[in-house]
PDB file of C-alpha atoms in Angstrom:
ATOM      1  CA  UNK Y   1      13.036 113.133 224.993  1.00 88.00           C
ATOM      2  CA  UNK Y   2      10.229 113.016 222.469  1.00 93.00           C
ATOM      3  CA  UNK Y   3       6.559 114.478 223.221  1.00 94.00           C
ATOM      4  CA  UNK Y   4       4.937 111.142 223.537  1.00 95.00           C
ATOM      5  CA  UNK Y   5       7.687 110.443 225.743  1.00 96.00           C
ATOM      6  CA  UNK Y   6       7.668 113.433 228.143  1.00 97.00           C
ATOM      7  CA  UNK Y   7       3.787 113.388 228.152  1.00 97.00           C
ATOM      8  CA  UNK Y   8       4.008 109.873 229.479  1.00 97.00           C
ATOM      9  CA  UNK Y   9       6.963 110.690 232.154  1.00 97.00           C
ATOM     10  CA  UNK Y  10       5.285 113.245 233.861  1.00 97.00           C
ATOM     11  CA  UNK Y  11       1.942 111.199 233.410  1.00 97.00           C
ATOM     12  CA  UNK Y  12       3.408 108.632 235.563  1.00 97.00           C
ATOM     13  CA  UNK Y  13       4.375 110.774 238.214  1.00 97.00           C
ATOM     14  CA  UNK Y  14       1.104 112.660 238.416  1.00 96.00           C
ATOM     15  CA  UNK Y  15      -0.600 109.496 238.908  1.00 96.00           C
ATOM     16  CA  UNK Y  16       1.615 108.617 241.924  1.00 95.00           C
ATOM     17  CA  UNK Y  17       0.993 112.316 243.651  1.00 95.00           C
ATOM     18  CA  UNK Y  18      -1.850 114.231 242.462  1.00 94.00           C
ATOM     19  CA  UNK Y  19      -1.466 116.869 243.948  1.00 92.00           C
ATOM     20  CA  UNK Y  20       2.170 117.912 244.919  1.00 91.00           C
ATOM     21  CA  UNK Y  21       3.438 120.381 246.801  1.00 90.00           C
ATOM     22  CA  UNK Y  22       6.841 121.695 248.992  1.00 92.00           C
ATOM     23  CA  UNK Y  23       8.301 119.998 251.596  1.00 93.00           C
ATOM     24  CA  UNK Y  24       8.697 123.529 253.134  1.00 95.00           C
ATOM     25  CA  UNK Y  25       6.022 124.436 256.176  1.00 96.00           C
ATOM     26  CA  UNK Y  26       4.795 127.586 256.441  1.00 97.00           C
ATOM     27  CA  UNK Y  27       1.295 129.246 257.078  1.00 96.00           C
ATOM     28  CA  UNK Y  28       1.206 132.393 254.475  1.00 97.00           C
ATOM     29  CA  UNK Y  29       3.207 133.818 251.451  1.00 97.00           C
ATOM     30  CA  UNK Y  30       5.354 135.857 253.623  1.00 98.00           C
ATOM     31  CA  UNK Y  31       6.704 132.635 255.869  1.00 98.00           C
ATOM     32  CA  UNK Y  32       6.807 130.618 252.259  1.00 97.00           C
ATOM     33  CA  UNK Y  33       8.988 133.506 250.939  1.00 97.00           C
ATOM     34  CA  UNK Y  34      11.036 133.375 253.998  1.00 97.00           C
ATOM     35  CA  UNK Y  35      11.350 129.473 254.275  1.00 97.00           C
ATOM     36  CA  UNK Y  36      12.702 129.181 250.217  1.00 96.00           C
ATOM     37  CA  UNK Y  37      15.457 132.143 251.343  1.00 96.00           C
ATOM     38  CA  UNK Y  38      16.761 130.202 254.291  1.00 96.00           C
ATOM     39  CA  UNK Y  39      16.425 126.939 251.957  1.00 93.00           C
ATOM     40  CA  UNK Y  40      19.060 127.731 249.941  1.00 87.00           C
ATOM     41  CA  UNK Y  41      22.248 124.751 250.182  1.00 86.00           C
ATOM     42  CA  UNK Y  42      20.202 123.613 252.922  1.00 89.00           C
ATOM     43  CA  UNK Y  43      17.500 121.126 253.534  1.00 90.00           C
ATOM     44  CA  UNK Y  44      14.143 121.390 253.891  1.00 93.00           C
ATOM     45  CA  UNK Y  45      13.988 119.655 256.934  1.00 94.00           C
ATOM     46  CA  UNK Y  46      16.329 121.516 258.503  1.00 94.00           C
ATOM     47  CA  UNK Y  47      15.023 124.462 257.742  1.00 96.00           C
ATOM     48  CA  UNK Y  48      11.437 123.332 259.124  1.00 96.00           C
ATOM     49  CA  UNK Y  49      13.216 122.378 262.182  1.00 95.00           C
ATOM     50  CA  UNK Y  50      14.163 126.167 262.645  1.00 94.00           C
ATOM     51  CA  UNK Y  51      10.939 127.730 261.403  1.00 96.00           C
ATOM     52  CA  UNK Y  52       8.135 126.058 263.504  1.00 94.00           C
ATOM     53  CA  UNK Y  53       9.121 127.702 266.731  1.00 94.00           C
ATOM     54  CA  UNK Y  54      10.118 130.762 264.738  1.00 96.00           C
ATOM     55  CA  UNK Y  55       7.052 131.297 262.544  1.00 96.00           C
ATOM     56  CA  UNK Y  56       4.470 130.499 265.369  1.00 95.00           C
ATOM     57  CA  UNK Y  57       6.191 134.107 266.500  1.00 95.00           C
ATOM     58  CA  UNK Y  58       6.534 135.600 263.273  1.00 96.00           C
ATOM     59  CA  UNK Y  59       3.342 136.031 260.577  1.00 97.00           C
ATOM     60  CA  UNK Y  60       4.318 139.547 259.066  1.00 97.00           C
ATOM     61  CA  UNK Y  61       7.520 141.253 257.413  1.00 97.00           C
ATOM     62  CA  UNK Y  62       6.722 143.722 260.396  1.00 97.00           C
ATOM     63  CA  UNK Y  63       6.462 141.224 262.989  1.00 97.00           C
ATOM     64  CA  UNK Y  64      10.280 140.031 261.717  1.00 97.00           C
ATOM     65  CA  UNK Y  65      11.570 143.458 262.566  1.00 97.00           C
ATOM     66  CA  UNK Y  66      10.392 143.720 265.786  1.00 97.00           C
ATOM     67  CA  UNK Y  67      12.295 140.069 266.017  1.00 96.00           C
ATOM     68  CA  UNK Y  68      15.444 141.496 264.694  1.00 96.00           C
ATOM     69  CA  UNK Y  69      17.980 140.883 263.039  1.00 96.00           C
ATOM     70  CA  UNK Y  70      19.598 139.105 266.274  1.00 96.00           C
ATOM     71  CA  UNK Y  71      16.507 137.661 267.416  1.00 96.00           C
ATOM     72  CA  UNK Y  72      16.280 135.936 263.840  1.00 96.00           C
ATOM     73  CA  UNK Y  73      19.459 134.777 264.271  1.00 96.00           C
ATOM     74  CA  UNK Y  74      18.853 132.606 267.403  1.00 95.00           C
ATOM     75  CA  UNK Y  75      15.927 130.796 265.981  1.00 95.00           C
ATOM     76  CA  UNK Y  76      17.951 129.760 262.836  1.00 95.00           C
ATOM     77  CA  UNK Y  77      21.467 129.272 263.807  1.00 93.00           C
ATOM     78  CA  UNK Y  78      21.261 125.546 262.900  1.00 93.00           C
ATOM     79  CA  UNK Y  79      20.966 126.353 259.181  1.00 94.00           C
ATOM     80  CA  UNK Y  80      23.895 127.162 256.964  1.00 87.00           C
ATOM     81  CA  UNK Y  81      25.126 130.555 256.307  1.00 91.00           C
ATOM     82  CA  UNK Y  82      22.585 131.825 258.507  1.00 93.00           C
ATOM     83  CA  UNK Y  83      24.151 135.115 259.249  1.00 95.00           C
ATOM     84  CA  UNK Y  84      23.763 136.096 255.638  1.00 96.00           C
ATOM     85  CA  UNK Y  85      20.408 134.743 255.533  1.00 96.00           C
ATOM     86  CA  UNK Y  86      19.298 136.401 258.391  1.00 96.00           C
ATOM     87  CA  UNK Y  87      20.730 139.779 257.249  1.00 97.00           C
ATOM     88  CA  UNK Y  88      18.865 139.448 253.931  1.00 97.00           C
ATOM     89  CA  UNK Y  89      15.632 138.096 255.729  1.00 97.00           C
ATOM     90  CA  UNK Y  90      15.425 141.592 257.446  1.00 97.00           C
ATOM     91  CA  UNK Y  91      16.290 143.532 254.499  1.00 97.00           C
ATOM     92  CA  UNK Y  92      13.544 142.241 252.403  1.00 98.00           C
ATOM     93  CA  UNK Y  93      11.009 142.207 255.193  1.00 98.00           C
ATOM     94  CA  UNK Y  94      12.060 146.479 255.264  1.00 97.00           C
ATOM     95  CA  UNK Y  95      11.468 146.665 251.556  1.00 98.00           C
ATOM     96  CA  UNK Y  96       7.792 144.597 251.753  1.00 98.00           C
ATOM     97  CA  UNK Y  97       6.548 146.658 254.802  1.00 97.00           C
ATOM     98  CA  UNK Y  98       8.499 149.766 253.363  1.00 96.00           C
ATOM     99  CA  UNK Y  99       7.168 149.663 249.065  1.00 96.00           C
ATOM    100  CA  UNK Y 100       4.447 147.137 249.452  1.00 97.00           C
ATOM    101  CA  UNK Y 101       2.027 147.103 252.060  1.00 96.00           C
ATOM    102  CA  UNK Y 102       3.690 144.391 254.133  1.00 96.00           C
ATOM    103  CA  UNK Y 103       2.516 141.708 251.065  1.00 97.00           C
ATOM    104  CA  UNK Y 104       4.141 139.452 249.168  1.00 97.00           C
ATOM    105  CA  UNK Y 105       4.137 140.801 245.061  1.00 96.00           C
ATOM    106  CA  UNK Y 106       3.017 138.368 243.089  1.00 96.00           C
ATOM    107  CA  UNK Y 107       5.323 139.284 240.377  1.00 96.00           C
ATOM    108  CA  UNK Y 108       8.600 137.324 239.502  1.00 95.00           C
ATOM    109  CA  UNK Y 109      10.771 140.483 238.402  1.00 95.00           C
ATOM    110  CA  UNK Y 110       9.940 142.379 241.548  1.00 96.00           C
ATOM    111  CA  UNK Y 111      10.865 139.507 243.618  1.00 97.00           C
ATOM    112  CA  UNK Y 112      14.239 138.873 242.387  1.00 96.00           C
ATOM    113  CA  UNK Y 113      15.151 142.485 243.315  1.00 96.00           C
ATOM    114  CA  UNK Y 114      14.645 141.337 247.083  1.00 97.00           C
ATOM    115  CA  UNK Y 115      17.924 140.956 249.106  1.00 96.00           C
ATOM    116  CA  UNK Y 116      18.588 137.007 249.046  1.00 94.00           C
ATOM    117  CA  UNK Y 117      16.016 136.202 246.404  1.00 96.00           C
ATOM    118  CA  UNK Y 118      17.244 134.985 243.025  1.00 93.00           C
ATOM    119  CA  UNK Y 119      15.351 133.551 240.540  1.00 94.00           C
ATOM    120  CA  UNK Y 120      14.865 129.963 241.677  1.00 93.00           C
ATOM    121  CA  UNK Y 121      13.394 131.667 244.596  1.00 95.00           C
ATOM    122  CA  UNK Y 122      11.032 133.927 242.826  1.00 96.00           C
ATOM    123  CA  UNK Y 123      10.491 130.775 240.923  1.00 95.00           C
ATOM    124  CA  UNK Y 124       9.311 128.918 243.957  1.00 95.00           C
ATOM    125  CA  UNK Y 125       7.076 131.782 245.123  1.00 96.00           C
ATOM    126  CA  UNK Y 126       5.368 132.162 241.815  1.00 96.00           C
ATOM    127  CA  UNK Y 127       4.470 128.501 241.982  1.00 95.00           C
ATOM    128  CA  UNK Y 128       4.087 127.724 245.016  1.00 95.00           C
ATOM    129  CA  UNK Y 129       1.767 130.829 246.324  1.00 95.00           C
ATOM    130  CA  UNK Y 130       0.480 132.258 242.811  1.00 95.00           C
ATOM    131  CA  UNK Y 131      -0.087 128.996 240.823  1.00 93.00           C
ATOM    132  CA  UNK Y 132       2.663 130.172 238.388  1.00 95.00           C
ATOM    133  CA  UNK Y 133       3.810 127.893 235.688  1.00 96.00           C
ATOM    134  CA  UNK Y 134       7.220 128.313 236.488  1.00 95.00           C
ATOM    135  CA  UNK Y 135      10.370 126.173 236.970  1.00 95.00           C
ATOM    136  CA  UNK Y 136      12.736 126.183 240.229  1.00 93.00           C
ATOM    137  CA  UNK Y 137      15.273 124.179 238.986  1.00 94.00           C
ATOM    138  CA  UNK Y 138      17.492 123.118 241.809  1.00 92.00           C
ATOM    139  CA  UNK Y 139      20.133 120.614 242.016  1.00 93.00           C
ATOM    140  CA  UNK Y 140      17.562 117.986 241.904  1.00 94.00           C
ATOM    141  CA  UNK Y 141      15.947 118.967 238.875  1.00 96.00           C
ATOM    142  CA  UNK Y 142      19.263 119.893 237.509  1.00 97.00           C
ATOM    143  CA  UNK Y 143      20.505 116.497 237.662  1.00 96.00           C
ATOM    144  CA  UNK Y 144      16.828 114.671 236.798  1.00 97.00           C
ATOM    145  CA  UNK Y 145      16.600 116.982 233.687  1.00 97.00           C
ATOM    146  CA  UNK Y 146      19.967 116.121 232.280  1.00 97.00           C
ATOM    147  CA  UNK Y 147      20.117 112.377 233.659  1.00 96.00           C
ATOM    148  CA  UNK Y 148      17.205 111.067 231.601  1.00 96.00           C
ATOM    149  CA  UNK Y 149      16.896 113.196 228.725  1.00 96.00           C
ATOM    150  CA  UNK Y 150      13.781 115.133 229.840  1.00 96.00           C
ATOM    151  CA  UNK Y 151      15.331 118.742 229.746  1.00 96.00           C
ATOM    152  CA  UNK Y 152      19.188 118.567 228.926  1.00 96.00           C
ATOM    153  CA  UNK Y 153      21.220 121.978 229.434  1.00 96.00           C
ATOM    154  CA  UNK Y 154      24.304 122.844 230.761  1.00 96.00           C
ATOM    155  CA  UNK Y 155      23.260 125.643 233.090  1.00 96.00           C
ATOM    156  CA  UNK Y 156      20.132 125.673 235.506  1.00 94.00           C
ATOM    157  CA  UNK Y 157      19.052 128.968 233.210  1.00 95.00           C
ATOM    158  CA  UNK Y 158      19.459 126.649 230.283  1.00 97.00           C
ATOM    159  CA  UNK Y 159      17.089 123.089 231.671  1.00 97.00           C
ATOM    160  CA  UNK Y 160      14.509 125.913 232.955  1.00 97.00           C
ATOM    161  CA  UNK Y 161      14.083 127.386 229.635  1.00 97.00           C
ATOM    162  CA  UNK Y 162      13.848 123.859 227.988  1.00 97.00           C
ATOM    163  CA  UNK Y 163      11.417 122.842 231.165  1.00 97.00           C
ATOM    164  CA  UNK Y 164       9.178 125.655 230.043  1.00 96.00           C
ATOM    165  CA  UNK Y 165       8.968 124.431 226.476  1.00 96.00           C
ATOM    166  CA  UNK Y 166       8.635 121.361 226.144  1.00 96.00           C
ATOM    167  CA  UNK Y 167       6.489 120.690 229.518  1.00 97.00           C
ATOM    168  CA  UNK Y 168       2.732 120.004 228.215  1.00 96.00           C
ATOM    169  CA  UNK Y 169      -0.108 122.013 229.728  1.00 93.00           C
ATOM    170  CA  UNK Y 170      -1.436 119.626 231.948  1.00 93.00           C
ATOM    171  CA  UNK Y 171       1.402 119.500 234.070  1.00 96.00           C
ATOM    172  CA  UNK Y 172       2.710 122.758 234.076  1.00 96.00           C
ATOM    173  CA  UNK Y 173       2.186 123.792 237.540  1.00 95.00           C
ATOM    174  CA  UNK Y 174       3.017 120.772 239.362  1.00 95.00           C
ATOM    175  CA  UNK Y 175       6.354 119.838 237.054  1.00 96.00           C
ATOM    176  CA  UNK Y 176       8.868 121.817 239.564  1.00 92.00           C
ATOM    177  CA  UNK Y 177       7.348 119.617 242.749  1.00 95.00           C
ATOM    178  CA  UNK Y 178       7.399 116.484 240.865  1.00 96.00           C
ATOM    179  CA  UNK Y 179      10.469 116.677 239.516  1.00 97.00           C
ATOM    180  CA  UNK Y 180      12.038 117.930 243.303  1.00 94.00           C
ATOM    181  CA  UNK Y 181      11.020 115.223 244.849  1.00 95.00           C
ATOM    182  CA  UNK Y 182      11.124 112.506 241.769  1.00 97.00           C
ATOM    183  CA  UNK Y 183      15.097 114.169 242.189  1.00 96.00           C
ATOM    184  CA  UNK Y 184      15.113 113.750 246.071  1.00 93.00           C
ATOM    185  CA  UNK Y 185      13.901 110.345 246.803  1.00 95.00           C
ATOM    186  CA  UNK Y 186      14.517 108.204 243.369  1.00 96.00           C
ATOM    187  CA  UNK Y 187      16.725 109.733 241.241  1.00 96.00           C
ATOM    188  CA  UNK Y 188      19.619 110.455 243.493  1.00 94.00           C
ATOM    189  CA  UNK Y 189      22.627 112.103 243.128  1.00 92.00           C
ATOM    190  CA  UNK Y 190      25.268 109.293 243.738  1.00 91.00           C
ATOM    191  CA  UNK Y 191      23.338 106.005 243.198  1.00 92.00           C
ATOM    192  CA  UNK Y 192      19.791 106.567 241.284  1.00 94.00           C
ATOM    193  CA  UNK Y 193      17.314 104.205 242.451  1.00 95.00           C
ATOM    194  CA  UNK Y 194      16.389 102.727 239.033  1.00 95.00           C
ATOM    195  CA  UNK Y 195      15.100  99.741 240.065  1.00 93.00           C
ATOM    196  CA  UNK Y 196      11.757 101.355 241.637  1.00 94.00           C
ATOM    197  CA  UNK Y 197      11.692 103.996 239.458  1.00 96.00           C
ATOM    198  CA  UNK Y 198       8.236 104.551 237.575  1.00 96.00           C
ATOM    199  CA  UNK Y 199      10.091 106.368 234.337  1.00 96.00           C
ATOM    200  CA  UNK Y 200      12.704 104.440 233.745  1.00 95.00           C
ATOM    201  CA  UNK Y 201      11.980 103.377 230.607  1.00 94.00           C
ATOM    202  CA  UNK Y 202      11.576 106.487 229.781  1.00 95.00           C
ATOM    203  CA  UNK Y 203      15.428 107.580 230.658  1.00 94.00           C
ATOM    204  CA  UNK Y 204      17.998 107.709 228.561  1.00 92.00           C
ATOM    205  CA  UNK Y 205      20.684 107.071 231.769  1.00 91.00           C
ATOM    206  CA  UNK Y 206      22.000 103.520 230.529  1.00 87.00           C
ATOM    207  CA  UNK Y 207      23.741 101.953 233.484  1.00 86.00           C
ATOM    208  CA  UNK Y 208      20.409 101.664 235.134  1.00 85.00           C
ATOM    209  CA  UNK Y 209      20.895 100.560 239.298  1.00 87.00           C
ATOM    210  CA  UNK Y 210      19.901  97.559 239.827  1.00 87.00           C
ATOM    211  CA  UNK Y 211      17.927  96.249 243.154  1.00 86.00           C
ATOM    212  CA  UNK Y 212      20.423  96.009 245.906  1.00 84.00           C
ATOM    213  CA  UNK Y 213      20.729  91.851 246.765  1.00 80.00           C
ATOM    214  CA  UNK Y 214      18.627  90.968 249.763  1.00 58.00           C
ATOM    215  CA  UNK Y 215      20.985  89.907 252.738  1.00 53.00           C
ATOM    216  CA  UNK Y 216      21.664  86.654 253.782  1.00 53.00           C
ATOM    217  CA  UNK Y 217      18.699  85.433 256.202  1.00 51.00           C
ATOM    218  CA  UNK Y 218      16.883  88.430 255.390  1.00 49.00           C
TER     219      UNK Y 218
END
């Protein structure tokens, strides 16, 4: 996708949400980092679901351990792979209370050395609690990048790198959110909505979906 072109696309979208932001709930940077762990191959409404009763107990790394490991367990067994999760929830909460000061680092390399915390995780902490121009790329904006042109690559590694590019300066910050959500709600996975979308013209995905036929009576 050209400059004029990607200027324009995330134009659009900015227009239609000012301000974005994550679908995750949470009250701090601790219950943020915590929410994006249990997050991953799971959705973010199933993960609130678990975390609202969970994080009305639970404010601090410290406040997790005296939860435990088992008591952590009960308030997210609805989420996938949550014995893992759980396991790595109460490892990093030992390493923030442990190295630093019970607080979130603000600092992308130190977060990926958590237990459970890759880089679209540190991503999504950088961005979301430190205003970091950075680039989560998820399925979502996996598929968005490569479906219309905007950041083609064959690994997520690969359409973050072209994200951080070729994404112009106004738009920096709220990019990963709109492209999430522009991913979650429009552009979907089996059948893109391309009828209501506000870029297609923009996209270089050629059989465009057209706008399912009202029903009979309707």
């Amino acid at each position: 996708m050209k400059k004029d072109a990607t200027f324009e696309f995330y134009r659009r979208l900015a227009e239609l949400n000012p301000s974005p932001e994550t679908e995750l709930e949470y009250g701090n940077i601790y219950q943020l980092l915590v929410a994006v762990v249990l997050s991953a191959q799971a959705t973010d409404v199933g993960v609130n679901k678990a975390t609202r009763r969970l994080f009305r107990e639970v404010e601090t790394p410290q406040a997790m351990l005296d939860l435990g490991e088992a008591g952590l367990k009960e308030h997210i067994k609805t989420i996938g792979l949550f014995n893992a999760k759980a396991k790595n929830v109460i490892a990093l909460s030992e390493i923030l209370v442990r190295d630093h000061g019970g607080q979130v680092p603000a600092d992308r390399d130190t977060l990926v050395e958590l237990p459970g915390v890759g880089r679209k995780t540190a991503n999504v902490v950088m961005n979301c609690a430190f205003g970091a121009e950075t680039f989560a790329v998820d399925t979502h904006i996996f598929r968005v990048g490569n479906r219309t042109g905007l950041a083609p690559g064959k690994t997520p590694l690969a359409v973050e790198k072209r994200l951080e590019k070729d994404t112009p300066a106004p738009f920096r910050v709220g990019a990963h959110h709109w492209l999430i959500l522009h991913g979650r709600y429009i552009c979907k996975a089996r059948t893109p909505e391309c009828w209501r979308c506000p870029v297609a013209d923009l996209c270089r995905y050629k059989p465009k979906t057209p706008a399912p036929k009202a029903k009979r009576g309707a």
